[in-house]
Amino acid sequence: MEELTEVITAAEFHPHQCNVLVYSSSKGTIRLCDMRSSALCDRHSKFFEEPEDPSSRSFFSEIISSVSDVKFSHSGRYMMTRDYLSVKVWDLNMESRPVETHQVHEYLRSKLCSLYENDCIFDKFECCWNGCDRMFDRTTWRDVTLEASRENSKPRASLKPRRVCAGGKRKKDEVSVDSLDFSKKILHTAWHPAENIIAVAATNNLYIFQDKAN
């Protein structure tokens, strides 16, 4: 274990080409393999990695850059990766950098020390596409935060979007980052193949969210 410096964190086959697969690593890299070249995938065909900005490097950089999930789009043209603080969309034809980067949990950047001490910084979050290959509203880049909580939600009730604020005076329906319970987290998620219906698992509960318009 002392010599172990990198581990595979996630893997998935291409939706249309059964000979192609990708796997991600704890170093924040993604490798694409073609089994037509060799059944032993110790050599990759493509290597996806975004260069790190040296000015933003910290003690936690290597930990939070670990890719916890990778998912091909339904079309097979793109793939989505999830690390601790961001979701990235990659074009399979461009290895040098992602075509889109969406920041998530940005309010936790100031809490990394606390998250390290309680081991929450090692949580493995998932990501998923909806049926038409979207995740955020990619036209407006608008994201919506909903809370999966038995205390705050009733069956078939409409949920109000909630925003986590990092500091200062908070508005109504905003949640302070200092009040977050890090023992409660959503680590598993799935999107319906055709409808705007999302299933998420938090602790021992399963929540199903449906778009009100539907």
PDB file of C-alpha atoms in Angstrom:
ATOM      1  CA  MET A   1       0.000   0.000   0.000  1.00  0.00           C
ATOM      2  CA  GLU A   2       2.929   2.376   0.569  1.00  0.00           C
ATOM      3  CA  GLU A   3       3.785   2.169  -3.143  1.00  0.00           C
ATOM      4  CA  LEU A   4       0.183   2.751  -4.230  1.00  0.00           C
ATOM      5  CA  THR A   5      -0.053   6.257  -5.691  1.00  0.00           C
ATOM      6  CA  GLU A   6      -3.068   6.007  -8.024  1.00  0.00           C
ATOM      7  CA  VAL A   7      -6.277   3.960  -8.040  1.00  0.00           C
ATOM      8  CA  ILE A   8      -9.139   3.524 -10.522  1.00  0.00           C
ATOM      9  CA  THR A   9     -12.234   5.304  -9.241  1.00  0.00           C
ATOM     10  CA  ALA A  10     -14.894   4.700 -11.945  1.00  0.00           C
ATOM     11  CA  ALA A  11     -15.308   2.977 -15.317  1.00  0.00           C
ATOM     12  CA  GLU A  12     -17.950   2.793 -18.047  1.00  0.00           C
ATOM     13  CA  PHE A  13     -18.404   1.308 -21.519  1.00  0.00           C
ATOM     14  CA  HIS A  14     -19.289   3.475 -24.500  1.00  0.00           C
ATOM     15  CA  PRO A  15     -23.075   3.362 -25.195  1.00  0.00           C
ATOM     16  CA  HIS A  16     -22.672   2.440 -28.886  1.00  0.00           C
ATOM     17  CA  GLN A  17     -19.144   1.074 -29.347  1.00  0.00           C
ATOM     18  CA  CYS A  18     -18.760  -2.038 -27.225  1.00  0.00           C
ATOM     19  CA  ASN A  19     -14.985  -2.025 -27.739  1.00  0.00           C
ATOM     20  CA  VAL A  20     -14.483   1.400 -26.120  1.00  0.00           C
ATOM     21  CA  LEU A  21     -14.395   2.103 -22.394  1.00  0.00           C
ATOM     22  CA  VAL A  22     -13.174   4.861 -20.120  1.00  0.00           C
ATOM     23  CA  TYR A  23     -11.879   4.773 -16.598  1.00  0.00           C
ATOM     24  CA  SER A  24     -11.001   7.577 -14.203  1.00  0.00           C
ATOM     25  CA  SER A  25      -8.408   7.781 -11.477  1.00  0.00           C
ATOM     26  CA  SER A  26      -7.646   9.376  -8.138  1.00  0.00           C
ATOM     27  CA  LYS A  27      -5.110  11.595  -9.924  1.00  0.00           C
ATOM     28  CA  GLY A  28      -7.927  13.408 -11.759  1.00  0.00           C
ATOM     29  CA  THR A  29      -7.214  11.777 -15.124  1.00  0.00           C
ATOM     30  CA  ILE A  30      -9.463   9.862 -17.532  1.00  0.00           C
ATOM     31  CA  ARG A  31      -8.190   7.200 -19.917  1.00  0.00           C
ATOM     32  CA  LEU A  32     -10.058   5.886 -22.950  1.00  0.00           C
ATOM     33  CA  CYS A  33      -9.204   2.350 -24.083  1.00  0.00           C
ATOM     34  CA  ASP A  34     -10.031   0.537 -27.325  1.00  0.00           C
ATOM     35  CA  MET A  35     -10.148  -3.235 -26.907  1.00  0.00           C
ATOM     36  CA  ARG A  36      -9.644  -3.718 -30.642  1.00  0.00           C
ATOM     37  CA  SER A  37      -6.029  -2.741 -30.013  1.00  0.00           C
ATOM     38  CA  SER A  38      -5.600  -5.066 -27.062  1.00  0.00           C
ATOM     39  CA  ALA A  39      -7.849  -6.959 -24.673  1.00  0.00           C
ATOM     40  CA  LEU A  40      -5.475  -5.975 -21.876  1.00  0.00           C
ATOM     41  CA  CYS A  41      -6.228  -2.297 -21.262  1.00  0.00           C
ATOM     42  CA  ASP A  42      -2.864  -1.322 -19.803  1.00  0.00           C
ATOM     43  CA  ARG A  43      -2.308   1.126 -22.667  1.00  0.00           C
ATOM     44  CA  HIS A  44      -4.820   3.882 -23.345  1.00  0.00           C
ATOM     45  CA  SER A  45      -5.896   5.325 -26.693  1.00  0.00           C
ATOM     46  CA  LYS A  46      -6.738   8.758 -25.309  1.00  0.00           C
ATOM     47  CA  PHE A  47      -5.755  10.576 -22.136  1.00  0.00           C
ATOM     48  CA  PHE A  48      -7.927  13.372 -20.725  1.00  0.00           C
ATOM     49  CA  GLU A  49      -6.508  15.756 -18.149  1.00  0.00           C
ATOM     50  CA  GLU A  50      -6.900  19.431 -17.359  1.00  0.00           C
ATOM     51  CA  PRO A  51      -3.617  21.072 -16.344  1.00  0.00           C
ATOM     52  CA  GLU A  52      -3.640  22.355 -12.779  1.00  0.00           C
ATOM     53  CA  ASP A  53      -3.237  26.050 -12.053  1.00  0.00           C
ATOM     54  CA  PRO A  54      -0.078  26.238  -9.859  1.00  0.00           C
ATOM     55  CA  SER A  55      -1.305  29.441  -8.199  1.00  0.00           C
ATOM     56  CA  SER A  56      -4.364  27.681  -6.746  1.00  0.00           C
ATOM     57  CA  ARG A  57      -2.562  24.568  -5.508  1.00  0.00           C
ATOM     58  CA  SER A  58      -3.027  23.650  -1.849  1.00  0.00           C
ATOM     59  CA  PHE A  59      -2.677  20.703   0.514  1.00  0.00           C
ATOM     60  CA  PHE A  60      -6.113  19.474  -0.596  1.00  0.00           C
ATOM     61  CA  SER A  61      -5.622  19.851  -4.361  1.00  0.00           C
ATOM     62  CA  GLU A  62      -4.797  16.220  -5.055  1.00  0.00           C
ATOM     63  CA  ILE A  63      -7.679  14.938  -2.914  1.00  0.00           C
ATOM     64  CA  ILE A  64     -10.401  17.122  -4.432  1.00  0.00           C
ATOM     65  CA  SER A  65      -9.153  16.546  -7.997  1.00  0.00           C
ATOM     66  CA  SER A  66      -9.844  12.806  -7.732  1.00  0.00           C
ATOM     67  CA  VAL A  67     -12.578  11.861 -10.222  1.00  0.00           C
ATOM     68  CA  SER A  68     -15.401  10.105  -8.392  1.00  0.00           C
ATOM     69  CA  ASP A  69     -17.642   9.321 -11.392  1.00  0.00           C
ATOM     70  CA  VAL A  70     -17.570   9.282 -15.192  1.00  0.00           C
ATOM     71  CA  LYS A  71     -20.578   8.953 -17.522  1.00  0.00           C
ATOM     72  CA  PHE A  72     -20.833   8.845 -21.318  1.00  0.00           C
ATOM     73  CA  SER A  73     -23.563  10.971 -22.877  1.00  0.00           C
ATOM     74  CA  HIS A  74     -26.326   8.979 -24.576  1.00  0.00           C
ATOM     75  CA  SER A  75     -25.033  10.158 -27.944  1.00  0.00           C
ATOM     76  CA  GLY A  76     -21.553   8.892 -27.116  1.00  0.00           C
ATOM     77  CA  ARG A  77     -19.920  12.144 -28.244  1.00  0.00           C
ATOM     78  CA  TYR A  78     -19.253  13.509 -24.772  1.00  0.00           C
ATOM     79  CA  MET A  79     -18.507  12.299 -21.295  1.00  0.00           C
ATOM     80  CA  MET A  80     -19.129  13.898 -17.926  1.00  0.00           C
ATOM     81  CA  THR A  81     -16.809  13.637 -14.951  1.00  0.00           C
ATOM     82  CA  ARG A  82     -17.340  14.575 -11.333  1.00  0.00           C
ATOM     83  CA  ASP A  83     -14.712  15.611  -8.841  1.00  0.00           C
ATOM     84  CA  TYR A  84     -15.284  17.089  -5.420  1.00  0.00           C
ATOM     85  CA  LEU A  85     -16.007  20.681  -6.436  1.00  0.00           C
ATOM     86  CA  SER A  86     -16.885  20.522 -10.127  1.00  0.00           C
ATOM     87  CA  VAL A  87     -18.636  18.742 -12.980  1.00  0.00           C
ATOM     88  CA  LYS A  88     -16.785  18.709 -16.300  1.00  0.00           C
ATOM     89  CA  VAL A  89     -17.983  17.888 -19.806  1.00  0.00           C
ATOM     90  CA  TRP A  90     -15.398  16.497 -22.214  1.00  0.00           C
ATOM     91  CA  ASP A  91     -15.536  16.121 -25.984  1.00  0.00           C
ATOM     92  CA  LEU A  92     -14.025  12.753 -26.877  1.00  0.00           C
ATOM     93  CA  ASN A  93     -12.195  14.460 -29.731  1.00  0.00           C
ATOM     94  CA  MET A  94     -10.414  16.948 -27.441  1.00  0.00           C
ATOM     95  CA  GLU A  95      -8.150  15.567 -24.740  1.00  0.00           C
ATOM     96  CA  SER A  96      -6.430  18.758 -23.566  1.00  0.00           C
ATOM     97  CA  ARG A  97      -9.254  20.350 -21.576  1.00  0.00           C
ATOM     98  CA  PRO A  98     -12.999  20.045 -20.910  1.00  0.00           C
ATOM     99  CA  VAL A  99     -15.454  21.953 -23.088  1.00  0.00           C
ATOM    100  CA  GLU A 100     -17.493  22.932 -20.033  1.00  0.00           C
ATOM    101  CA  THR A 101     -16.766  23.199 -16.320  1.00  0.00           C
ATOM    102  CA  HIS A 102     -19.553  23.700 -13.808  1.00  0.00           C
ATOM    103  CA  GLN A 103     -18.644  24.571 -10.225  1.00  0.00           C
ATOM    104  CA  VAL A 104     -20.607  22.742  -7.540  1.00  0.00           C
ATOM    105  CA  HIS A 105     -20.277  22.949  -3.770  1.00  0.00           C
ATOM    106  CA  GLU A 106     -18.105  26.038  -4.259  1.00  0.00           C
ATOM    107  CA  TYR A 107     -19.174  27.185  -0.791  1.00  0.00           C
ATOM    108  CA  LEU A 108     -17.273  24.192   0.646  1.00  0.00           C
ATOM    109  CA  ARG A 109     -13.904  25.486  -0.545  1.00  0.00           C
ATOM    110  CA  SER A 110     -13.453  27.384   2.718  1.00  0.00           C
ATOM    111  CA  LYS A 111     -14.437  24.273   4.712  1.00  0.00           C
ATOM    112  CA  LEU A 112     -11.923  21.803   3.253  1.00  0.00           C
ATOM    113  CA  CYS A 113      -9.950  21.596   6.479  1.00  0.00           C
ATOM    114  CA  SER A 114     -13.042  20.578   8.463  1.00  0.00           C
ATOM    115  CA  LEU A 115     -14.096  18.153   5.726  1.00  0.00           C
ATOM    116  CA  TYR A 116     -10.649  16.576   5.834  1.00  0.00           C
ATOM    117  CA  GLU A 117     -10.787  16.124   9.595  1.00  0.00           C
ATOM    118  CA  ASN A 118     -14.138  14.305   9.493  1.00  0.00           C
ATOM    119  CA  ASP A 119     -13.240  12.304   6.323  1.00  0.00           C
ATOM    120  CA  CYS A 120     -16.092  13.854   4.311  1.00  0.00           C
ATOM    121  CA  ILE A 121     -13.558  15.130   1.780  1.00  0.00           C
ATOM    122  CA  PHE A 122     -13.200  11.526   0.604  1.00  0.00           C
ATOM    123  CA  ASP A 123     -16.914  11.148  -0.292  1.00  0.00           C
ATOM    124  CA  LYS A 124     -17.542   9.842  -3.809  1.00  0.00           C
ATOM    125  CA  PHE A 125     -20.309  11.837  -5.504  1.00  0.00           C
ATOM    126  CA  GLU A 126     -22.003  10.652  -8.702  1.00  0.00           C
ATOM    127  CA  CYS A 127     -23.248  12.531 -11.772  1.00  0.00           C
ATOM    128  CA  CYS A 128     -25.749  11.708 -14.522  1.00  0.00           C
ATOM    129  CA  TRP A 129     -27.173  12.985 -17.800  1.00  0.00           C
ATOM    130  CA  ASN A 130     -30.876  13.331 -18.479  1.00  0.00           C
ATOM    131  CA  GLY A 131     -32.479  11.651 -21.483  1.00  0.00           C
ATOM    132  CA  CYS A 132     -31.462  14.392 -23.931  1.00  0.00           C
ATOM    133  CA  ASP A 133     -27.881  14.721 -22.687  1.00  0.00           C
ATOM    134  CA  ARG A 134     -28.205  17.664 -20.358  1.00  0.00           C
ATOM    135  CA  MET A 135     -27.329  18.169 -16.736  1.00  0.00           C
ATOM    136  CA  PHE A 136     -27.290  21.891 -15.866  1.00  0.00           C
ATOM    137  CA  ASP A 137     -29.410  24.190 -17.999  1.00  0.00           C
ATOM    138  CA  ARG A 138     -26.553  24.616 -20.437  1.00  0.00           C
ATOM    139  CA  THR A 139     -28.164  27.548 -22.277  1.00  0.00           C
ATOM    140  CA  THR A 140     -28.365  29.810 -19.225  1.00  0.00           C
ATOM    141  CA  TRP A 141     -25.929  27.906 -16.967  1.00  0.00           C
ATOM    142  CA  ARG A 142     -28.564  28.190 -14.256  1.00  0.00           C
ATOM    143  CA  ASP A 143     -28.517  25.562 -11.547  1.00  0.00           C
ATOM    144  CA  VAL A 144     -31.224  24.719  -9.030  1.00  0.00           C
ATOM    145  CA  THR A 145     -30.538  23.410  -5.542  1.00  0.00           C
ATOM    146  CA  LEU A 146     -33.228  21.262  -3.964  1.00  0.00           C
ATOM    147  CA  GLU A 147     -33.009  19.673  -0.534  1.00  0.00           C
ATOM    148  CA  ALA A 148     -33.737  15.984  -0.016  1.00  0.00           C
ATOM    149  CA  SER A 149     -35.025  15.999   3.541  1.00  0.00           C
ATOM    150  CA  ARG A 150     -37.800  14.166   5.339  1.00  0.00           C
ATOM    151  CA  GLU A 151     -38.220  17.143   7.660  1.00  0.00           C
ATOM    152  CA  ASN A 152     -38.709  19.712   4.900  1.00  0.00           C
ATOM    153  CA  SER A 153     -40.635  17.761   2.263  1.00  0.00           C
ATOM    154  CA  LYS A 154     -43.974  15.991   2.061  1.00  0.00           C
ATOM    155  CA  PRO A 155     -45.037  13.475  -0.616  1.00  0.00           C
ATOM    156  CA  ARG A 156     -46.044  15.263  -3.846  1.00  0.00           C
ATOM    157  CA  ALA A 157     -45.253  18.658  -2.372  1.00  0.00           C
ATOM    158  CA  SER A 158     -43.612  21.370  -4.493  1.00  0.00           C
ATOM    159  CA  LEU A 159     -40.044  22.039  -3.399  1.00  0.00           C
ATOM    160  CA  LYS A 160     -38.653  25.550  -3.237  1.00  0.00           C
ATOM    161  CA  PRO A 161     -35.145  26.080  -4.615  1.00  0.00           C
ATOM    162  CA  ARG A 162     -32.637  26.701  -1.826  1.00  0.00           C
ATOM    163  CA  ARG A 163     -29.262  28.382  -2.047  1.00  0.00           C
ATOM    164  CA  VAL A 164     -26.306  27.828   0.235  1.00  0.00           C
ATOM    165  CA  CYS A 165     -24.588  31.078   1.194  1.00  0.00           C
ATOM    166  CA  ALA A 166     -20.975  31.201   2.330  1.00  0.00           C
ATOM    167  CA  GLY A 167     -21.260  34.129   4.684  1.00  0.00           C
ATOM    168  CA  GLY A 168     -22.789  37.475   5.461  1.00  0.00           C
ATOM    169  CA  LYS A 169     -26.478  38.164   5.759  1.00  0.00           C
ATOM    170  CA  ARG A 170     -28.585  35.398   4.265  1.00  0.00           C
ATOM    171  CA  LYS A 171     -31.929  35.840   2.572  1.00  0.00           C
ATOM    172  CA  LYS A 172     -35.109  33.871   3.077  1.00  0.00           C
ATOM    173  CA  ASP A 173     -34.841  30.228   1.930  1.00  0.00           C
ATOM    174  CA  GLU A 174     -31.046  30.431   1.971  1.00  0.00           C
ATOM    175  CA  VAL A 175     -28.984  28.024   4.042  1.00  0.00           C
ATOM    176  CA  SER A 176     -25.778  29.012   5.785  1.00  0.00           C
ATOM    177  CA  VAL A 177     -22.779  26.813   4.987  1.00  0.00           C
ATOM    178  CA  ASP A 178     -21.976  26.796   8.715  1.00  0.00           C
ATOM    179  CA  SER A 179     -25.283  25.064   9.469  1.00  0.00           C
ATOM    180  CA  LEU A 180     -24.786  22.169   7.031  1.00  0.00           C
ATOM    181  CA  ASP A 181     -24.810  18.659   8.482  1.00  0.00           C
ATOM    182  CA  PHE A 182     -21.960  16.902   6.679  1.00  0.00           C
ATOM    183  CA  SER A 183     -23.237  13.495   7.797  1.00  0.00           C
ATOM    184  CA  LYS A 184     -26.238  13.924   5.465  1.00  0.00           C
ATOM    185  CA  LYS A 185     -25.294  13.690   1.800  1.00  0.00           C
ATOM    186  CA  ILE A 186     -26.554  12.427  -1.557  1.00  0.00           C
ATOM    187  CA  LEU A 187     -24.007  10.017  -3.000  1.00  0.00           C
ATOM    188  CA  HIS A 188     -26.157   8.163  -5.552  1.00  0.00           C
ATOM    189  CA  THR A 189     -28.376   9.572  -8.279  1.00  0.00           C
ATOM    190  CA  ALA A 190     -30.185   8.392 -11.410  1.00  0.00           C
ATOM    191  CA  TRP A 191     -32.182  10.210 -14.098  1.00  0.00           C
ATOM    192  CA  HIS A 192     -35.188   8.763 -15.905  1.00  0.00           C
ATOM    193  CA  PRO A 193     -34.293   7.954 -19.559  1.00  0.00           C
ATOM    194  CA  ALA A 194     -37.185   9.984 -21.013  1.00  0.00           C
ATOM    195  CA  GLU A 195     -38.833  12.113 -18.314  1.00  0.00           C
ATOM    196  CA  ASN A 196     -37.547  14.818 -15.964  1.00  0.00           C
ATOM    197  CA  ILE A 197     -37.638  12.467 -12.995  1.00  0.00           C
ATOM    198  CA  ILE A 198     -34.636  12.099 -10.707  1.00  0.00           C
ATOM    199  CA  ALA A 199     -34.037   9.472  -8.032  1.00  0.00           C
ATOM    200  CA  VAL A 200     -31.510  10.240  -5.304  1.00  0.00           C
ATOM    201  CA  ALA A 201     -30.382   8.220  -2.307  1.00  0.00           C
ATOM    202  CA  ALA A 202     -29.549   9.998   0.942  1.00  0.00           C
ATOM    203  CA  THR A 203     -28.566   7.897   3.974  1.00  0.00           C
ATOM    204  CA  ASN A 204     -31.294   5.194   4.144  1.00  0.00           C
ATOM    205  CA  ASN A 205     -33.917   7.170   2.187  1.00  0.00           C
ATOM    206  CA  LEU A 206     -34.788   7.250  -1.510  1.00  0.00           C
ATOM    207  CA  TYR A 207     -36.255  10.474  -2.906  1.00  0.00           C
ATOM    208  CA  ILE A 208     -37.882  10.900  -6.304  1.00  0.00           C
ATOM    209  CA  PHE A 209     -38.127  14.412  -7.742  1.00  0.00           C
ATOM    210  CA  GLN A 210     -40.356  15.191 -10.735  1.00  0.00           C
ATOM    211  CA  ASP A 211     -40.508  18.346 -12.812  1.00  0.00           C
ATOM    212  CA  LYS A 212     -43.645  20.269 -11.858  1.00  0.00           C
ATOM    213  CA  ALA A 213     -44.361  21.062 -15.516  1.00  0.00           C
ATOM    214  CA  ASN A 214     -44.821  17.360 -16.197  1.00  0.00           C
TER     215      ASN A 214
END
